[in-house]
Coordinates of C-alpha atoms and ligand atoms in Angstrom, one line a residue:
M1 CA 17.9 -29.3 -35.0
A2 CA 20.3 -26.9 -33.3
I3 CA 23.6 -27.5 -31.5
W4 CA 22.8 -26.9 -27.9
G5 CA 26.4 -27.0 -26.5
H6 CA 29.4 -29.2 -26.1
T7 CA 30.5 -31.9 -23.6
A8 CA 33.8 -31.6 -21.8
D9 CA 35.6 -33.5 -24.6
G10 CA 34.2 -31.1 -27.2
T11 CA 31.4 -33.3 -28.6
A12 CA 28.6 -31.2 -30.1
V13 CA 25.2 -31.9 -28.6
P14 CA 22.1 -31.5 -30.7
I15 CA 18.7 -30.4 -29.4
Y16 CA 15.5 -31.0 -31.3
T17 CA 12.1 -29.3 -31.1
L18 CA 9.0 -31.3 -32.0
S19 CA 5.7 -29.5 -32.4
D20 CA 2.2 -30.5 -33.5
G21 CA -0.8 -28.4 -32.7
E22 CA -0.4 -26.8 -29.3
I23 CA 2.1 -29.2 -27.8
E24 CA 5.8 -28.5 -28.1
V25 CA 8.5 -30.9 -26.9
R26 CA 12.3 -30.6 -26.8
V27 CA 14.7 -33.5 -26.6
T28 CA 18.5 -33.6 -26.6
A29 CA 21.0 -36.2 -27.8
F30 CA 22.8 -35.9 -24.4
G31 CA 21.3 -38.8 -22.4
A32 CA 18.4 -38.7 -24.9
H33 CA 16.8 -36.4 -22.3
L34 CA 13.3 -35.0 -22.6
V35 CA 14.1 -31.3 -21.9
S36 CA 10.7 -29.7 -22.0
V37 CA 7.0 -30.2 -22.8
K38 CA 4.8 -27.1 -23.3
A39 CA 1.1 -27.8 -23.0
P40 CA -2.0 -25.6 -22.6
D41 CA -4.3 -25.3 -19.6
R42 CA -8.1 -25.2 -19.8
A43 CA -7.9 -21.5 -20.8
G44 CA -5.3 -22.2 -23.4
K45 CA -2.4 -20.8 -21.3
M46 CA 0.8 -22.5 -22.0
A47 CA 3.2 -23.8 -19.4
D48 CA 6.2 -26.2 -19.3
V49 CA 4.9 -29.3 -17.6
A50 CA 8.2 -31.2 -17.5
L51 CA 11.0 -30.1 -15.2
G52 CA 14.3 -29.2 -17.0
Y53 CA 17.3 -27.0 -17.2
D54 CA 17.9 -24.1 -19.5
K55 CA 21.5 -25.1 -20.3
L56 CA 23.2 -28.3 -21.3
D57 CA 25.9 -27.5 -18.7
T58 CA 23.5 -28.4 -15.9
Y59 CA 22.7 -31.8 -17.4
L60 CA 26.5 -32.5 -17.4
I61 CA 26.7 -32.1 -13.6
K62 CA 26.8 -35.6 -12.0
P63 CA 25.2 -37.0 -10.0
N64 CA 22.0 -35.4 -11.2
P65 CA 18.4 -36.5 -10.3
Y66 CA 17.9 -37.8 -13.8
I67 CA 15.6 -34.9 -14.8
G68 CA 14.1 -36.2 -18.1
A69 CA 16.8 -38.7 -18.8
I70 CA 16.6 -42.1 -20.5
V71 CA 17.9 -44.4 -17.9
G72 CA 19.7 -47.7 -18.7
R73 CA 21.1 -50.2 -19.2
Y74 CA 19.0 -51.2 -16.2
G75 CA 16.6 -48.5 -15.0
N76 CA 15.7 -48.7 -11.3
R77 CA 17.6 -50.8 -8.7
I78 CA 19.6 -54.0 -8.7
A79 CA 20.3 -55.4 -5.2
H80 CA 24.0 -55.1 -4.3
G81 CA 24.5 -54.4 -8.0
K82 CA 24.8 -58.2 -8.5
F83 CA 23.0 -60.8 -10.6
T84 CA 23.7 -64.2 -12.2
L85 CA 23.0 -65.0 -15.8
D86 CA 23.7 -68.4 -17.3
G87 CA 25.7 -69.4 -14.2
K88 CA 28.0 -66.3 -14.3
T89 CA 27.8 -63.6 -11.7
Y90 CA 28.0 -59.9 -12.8
Q91 CA 28.8 -56.9 -10.6
I92 CA 27.5 -53.4 -11.4
P93 CA 29.3 -50.6 -9.5
L94 CA 27.2 -49.4 -6.7
N95 CA 25.8 -45.8 -6.7
D96 CA 22.8 -46.0 -4.3
G97 CA 24.0 -47.2 -0.9
Q98 CA 24.5 -50.9 -1.3
N99 CA 22.6 -51.1 -4.6
A100 CA 23.1 -50.1 -8.3
L101 CA 20.5 -47.5 -9.5
H102 CA 19.7 -46.6 -13.2
G103 CA 22.5 -48.6 -14.7
G104 CA 25.3 -47.6 -12.2
P105 CA 27.4 -44.5 -11.9
K106 CA 27.8 -43.9 -15.6
G107 CA 24.4 -44.8 -17.1
F108 CA 22.9 -44.1 -20.5
D109 CA 21.9 -40.7 -19.3
Q110 CA 25.5 -39.6 -19.5
Y111 CA 26.3 -40.3 -23.2
V112 CA 25.8 -38.3 -26.3
W113 CA 23.6 -40.6 -28.4
Q114 CA 23.6 -40.7 -32.2
S115 CA 20.6 -38.9 -33.5
R116 CA 18.6 -38.5 -36.7
E117 CA 15.3 -36.9 -37.6
V118 CA 12.4 -39.3 -38.4
P119 CA 8.8 -38.4 -39.5
G120 CA 7.2 -36.6 -36.5
G121 CA 10.3 -36.9 -34.3
V122 CA 13.8 -38.0 -33.5
E123 CA 15.5 -41.3 -33.1
F124 CA 18.5 -41.7 -30.7
T125 CA 20.9 -44.7 -30.8
L126 CA 23.5 -45.7 -28.3
V127 CA 25.8 -48.7 -28.5
S128 CA 26.8 -49.8 -25.0
P129 CA 29.9 -52.0 -25.2
D130 CA 30.3 -55.5 -23.7
G131 CA 31.2 -55.0 -20.1
D132 CA 29.9 -51.4 -19.9
M133 CA 29.2 -50.8 -16.1
G134 CA 29.7 -54.6 -15.7
F135 CA 26.8 -55.6 -18.0
P136 CA 27.5 -58.4 -20.5
G137 CA 27.0 -58.0 -24.3
T138 CA 27.2 -55.2 -26.7
L139 CA 23.8 -53.6 -26.5
T140 CA 22.4 -51.4 -29.2
A141 CA 19.6 -49.3 -27.8
I142 CA 17.3 -47.1 -29.9
V143 CA 14.9 -44.6 -28.4
R144 CA 12.5 -42.8 -30.7
Y145 CA 10.5 -39.8 -29.6
T146 CA 7.5 -38.8 -31.9
L147 CA 4.8 -36.3 -31.3
Q148 CA 1.4 -36.7 -32.8
G149 CA -1.3 -34.2 -31.7
K150 CA -1.3 -34.2 -27.9
T151 CA 0.5 -37.5 -27.7
L152 CA 4.3 -37.9 -27.1
R153 CA 5.3 -41.5 -28.0
I154 CA 8.5 -43.2 -26.9
D155 CA 9.5 -46.4 -28.7
Y156 CA 12.4 -48.4 -27.3
T157 CA 14.2 -51.1 -29.3
A158 CA 17.3 -53.1 -28.3
T159 CA 19.5 -55.9 -29.5
T160 CA 22.5 -57.6 -28.0
D161 CA 25.4 -59.9 -29.1
K162 CA 25.5 -61.8 -25.8
P163 CA 22.7 -62.6 -23.2
T164 CA 22.2 -59.6 -21.0
V165 CA 19.5 -57.8 -18.9
L166 CA 18.0 -54.4 -19.6
N167 CA 15.2 -52.1 -18.4
L168 CA 14.9 -48.8 -20.3
T169 CA 12.7 -46.0 -19.3
N170 CA 12.3 -42.3 -19.3
H171 CA 12.8 -40.3 -16.1
A172 CA 10.8 -37.1 -16.8
Y173 CA 9.5 -35.2 -13.8
F174 CA 6.1 -33.8 -14.6
N175 CA 4.3 -30.9 -12.8
L176 CA 0.9 -30.1 -14.4
H177 CA 0.7 -26.7 -12.7
G178 CA 3.8 -25.8 -14.8
D179 CA 7.4 -26.2 -13.8
D180 CA 7.5 -22.9 -11.9
Q181 CA 4.3 -23.3 -10.0
G182 CA 4.2 -25.1 -6.6
D183 CA 4.5 -28.8 -6.1
I184 CA 2.6 -31.9 -7.2
L185 CA 0.9 -32.8 -3.8
D186 CA -2.5 -31.3 -4.8
Q187 CA -2.6 -33.1 -8.1
K188 CA -4.6 -36.3 -8.5
I189 CA -3.3 -39.6 -9.8
E190 CA -5.1 -42.8 -10.9
I191 CA -2.9 -46.0 -11.4
N192 CA -4.3 -49.0 -13.2
A193 CA -2.9 -51.6 -10.8
D194 CA -4.4 -53.9 -8.2
R195 CA -0.9 -54.8 -6.8
Y196 CA 2.5 -53.3 -6.2
T197 CA 5.9 -54.6 -5.3
P198 CA 6.7 -53.7 -1.6
V199 CA 10.3 -52.9 -0.8
D200 CA 12.8 -53.5 2.0
A201 CA 14.7 -50.7 3.8
T202 CA 16.9 -50.1 0.7
L203 CA 14.0 -49.9 -1.7
I204 CA 14.6 -53.4 -3.2
P205 CA 11.4 -55.4 -3.8
T206 CA 10.8 -58.2 -1.3
G207 CA 9.4 -60.3 -4.2
E208 CA 5.8 -60.1 -3.0
L209 CA 3.1 -58.7 -5.3
A210 CA 0.9 -57.1 -2.6
P211 CA -2.6 -55.9 -3.0
V212 CA -3.0 -52.1 -3.0
A213 CA -6.5 -52.5 -1.4
A214 CA -6.7 -50.8 2.0
T215 CA -3.3 -49.2 1.7
P216 CA -2.2 -45.6 0.6
M217 CA -1.0 -47.3 -2.6
D218 CA -4.6 -47.7 -3.8
F219 CA -5.0 -45.4 -6.7
R220 CA -7.5 -47.4 -8.6
K221 CA -9.7 -44.4 -8.3
P222 CA -8.2 -40.9 -8.7
E223 CA -6.8 -39.7 -5.4
T224 CA -4.9 -36.5 -4.4
I225 CA -1.2 -37.4 -4.2
G226 CA -0.7 -35.5 -0.9
A227 CA -3.8 -37.0 0.8
R228 CA -2.1 -40.1 2.3
I229 CA 1.6 -39.5 1.6
N230 CA 2.4 -38.8 5.3
D231 CA 0.3 -41.8 6.6
A232 CA 1.9 -44.0 9.3
N233 CA 2.8 -46.6 6.7
E234 CA 6.1 -48.4 6.8
Q235 CA 6.5 -48.4 3.0
L236 CA 5.9 -44.7 2.7
K237 CA 8.3 -44.0 5.6
R238 CA 11.0 -46.0 3.9
A239 CA 10.7 -44.1 0.6
G240 CA 9.9 -40.6 2.1
G241 CA 6.7 -40.6 0.0
Y242 CA 5.7 -42.6 -3.1
D243 CA 8.6 -44.4 -4.8
F244 CA 7.2 -47.9 -5.7
N245 CA 6.6 -50.1 -8.7
W246 CA 2.9 -50.8 -9.4
V247 CA 2.1 -54.1 -11.2
L248 CA -0.1 -52.9 -14.1
N249 CA -3.4 -54.5 -14.9
G250 CA -3.6 -55.3 -18.6
E251 CA -1.9 -57.6 -21.0
R252 CA 1.9 -57.2 -21.0
G253 CA 3.3 -56.5 -24.5
T254 CA 0.1 -54.7 -25.7
M255 CA -0.8 -51.1 -24.9
H256 CA -2.7 -50.6 -21.7
Q257 CA -3.5 -47.7 -19.5
A258 CA -1.0 -47.1 -16.8
A259 CA -1.8 -43.8 -15.0
I260 CA -3.7 -40.6 -15.3
V261 CA -2.6 -37.4 -13.5
S262 CA -4.9 -34.5 -13.3
D263 CA -4.5 -31.0 -12.0
P264 CA -7.7 -29.4 -10.6
V265 CA -6.1 -25.9 -10.8
S266 CA -5.1 -25.8 -14.4
G267 CA -7.3 -28.5 -15.8
R268 CA -4.3 -30.2 -17.4
T269 CA -4.3 -34.0 -17.5
L270 CA -1.6 -36.5 -18.4
T271 CA -2.5 -40.0 -19.5
V272 CA 0.2 -42.7 -19.7
E273 CA -0.2 -45.9 -21.7
T274 CA 2.5 -48.5 -22.1
T275 CA 3.3 -52.1 -23.2
E276 CA 5.4 -52.5 -20.0
P277 CA 4.3 -54.6 -17.0
G278 CA 5.1 -52.0 -14.4
I279 CA 5.3 -48.3 -13.5
Q280 CA 7.4 -46.6 -10.9
F281 CA 5.4 -43.7 -9.5
Y282 CA 8.0 -41.5 -7.7
S283 CA 6.9 -38.3 -6.0
G284 CA 10.2 -36.6 -6.1
N285 CA 11.0 -37.3 -2.5
F286 CA 14.8 -37.0 -2.8
L287 CA 14.8 -33.7 -4.6
D288 CA 16.6 -31.5 -2.1
G289 CA 16.9 -28.1 -3.7
S290 CA 20.5 -28.6 -4.9
F291 CA 19.5 -28.2 -8.5
T292 CA 18.0 -25.1 -10.0
G293 CA 15.8 -25.5 -13.1
R294 CA 14.3 -23.2 -15.7
H295 CA 13.0 -19.8 -14.4
G296 CA 15.5 -20.1 -11.5
V297 CA 13.2 -22.6 -9.7
K298 CA 14.9 -24.8 -7.0
Y299 CA 14.0 -28.4 -7.4
T300 CA 12.8 -29.2 -3.9
K301 CA 10.9 -32.2 -2.5
H302 CA 7.7 -33.1 -4.5
K303 CA 8.4 -30.4 -7.2
G304 CA 7.7 -33.0 -9.9
L305 CA 6.6 -36.6 -10.2
C306 CA 8.0 -39.4 -12.3
L307 CA 6.0 -42.1 -14.1
E308 CA 8.7 -44.6 -15.2
T309 CA 7.1 -47.4 -17.2
Q310 CA 9.3 -50.4 -16.8
H311 CA 9.9 -54.0 -15.8
Y312 CA 9.9 -54.4 -12.0
P313 CA 13.0 -53.3 -10.1
D314 CA 15.7 -56.0 -9.4
S315 CA 14.0 -58.4 -11.8
P316 CA 17.3 -60.2 -12.5
N317 CA 17.2 -61.4 -8.9
H318 CA 13.5 -62.4 -9.0
P319 CA 12.9 -65.3 -11.3
K320 CA 9.1 -65.0 -10.8
F321 CA 9.0 -61.4 -12.1
P322 CA 8.6 -60.8 -15.9
S323 CA 12.0 -61.4 -17.4
T324 CA 14.4 -58.6 -18.3
E325 CA 16.8 -60.9 -20.2
L326 CA 17.6 -60.3 -23.8
K327 CA 19.4 -62.9 -26.0
P328 CA 21.2 -62.5 -29.2
G329 CA 18.8 -62.8 -32.2
Q330 CA 15.9 -61.3 -30.1
T331 CA 14.7 -57.7 -30.3
M332 CA 13.3 -55.9 -27.3
H333 CA 10.4 -53.5 -28.2
S334 CA 8.5 -51.4 -25.8
T335 CA 6.3 -48.3 -26.2
T336 CA 5.0 -45.7 -23.9
T337 CA 2.8 -42.7 -24.7
F338 CA 2.2 -39.5 -22.7
T339 CA -1.0 -37.7 -23.7
F340 CA -1.4 -34.1 -22.5
G341 CA -5.1 -33.1 -22.3
V342 CA -7.4 -30.8 -20.4
T343 CA -10.7 -31.1 -18.5
K344 CA -13.2 -28.3 -18.0
Ligands
BGC401 C1 13.9 -43.9 -8.0 C2 14.2 -43.0 -6.8 C3 15.5 -42.3 -7.1 C4 15.3 -41.5 -8.3 C5 16.6 -40.8 -8.7 C6 13.8 -43.0 -9.2 O1 13.6 -43.8 -10.3 O2 12.8 -44.7 -7.8 O3 14.3 -43.8 -5.6 O4 15.8 -41.4 -6.0 O5 15.0 -42.3 -9.4 O6 16.4 -39.6 -9.2

């Protein structure tokens, strides 16, 4: 552990380095961000495959495209920032046009979490008070990053003292070429999903679980990300590329394969497994060059891709979607693993 810097109010912010074998990961208590992941290519050459900033100061600038953040209390969108729970309506401040995104304007990405070392990693804890960003109930969220061999594992746990809703995920942007080498359009992705949740013009799910078959959302076999991204498809046009939730095949609550990204150039692969029912594959469409990352690299469109394992967006307003409610006495548990490999 080292102190990486201080927030505006003088709070010291720790940063941790996890290493096992060839993989090295850094995480910070500010927003429980994943700051970097160093992984070898097929020749053993190391590169940082997660976008990130050199200095804490850049993470403090808001709004920020959530580079590596833990997002909460509700990752992804809630339509009009509004939902009803046990007959009472709650309003989350809007920060994405007419919707609330990633928990509203001051989400979990903007707090210094408590931290402690655990075997193989770090555990971060955040207590979000009753009424925080409009959400009911005091929520205690615990995010544990551990590294074993080539696998970075994130365990999420949460409890509440009043019924609430939550959707916690990690918002890392990966680029298997290395964070300073080109964009993600020539990399391939496979997503273990027969269906996805189509969206309206403001990227809120319509409620339909639509087949991916015969659409550019079909990644049941590995496909190059850029191959169909500019197709004349209404959904792709709305999002400016991929920015949808796929309905994962596999039993919810048990570990199942979500996605595999592979880079034909470096040979690096990234395999994502999760207990979550969905994954948001976001191709970095809204990165506009206004943030500069490590090595002085401007984060422009498609510079990195996000694989946000999650419950479906706007679930509190879709009773047919898997529930995001948490009640007092219950514990929410969820696990996602990212495995960094190579192919010949
Ligand atoms: C969303 C994008 C949004 C991005 C913010 C992603 O999770 O799906 O629409 O622009 O977060 O960085």
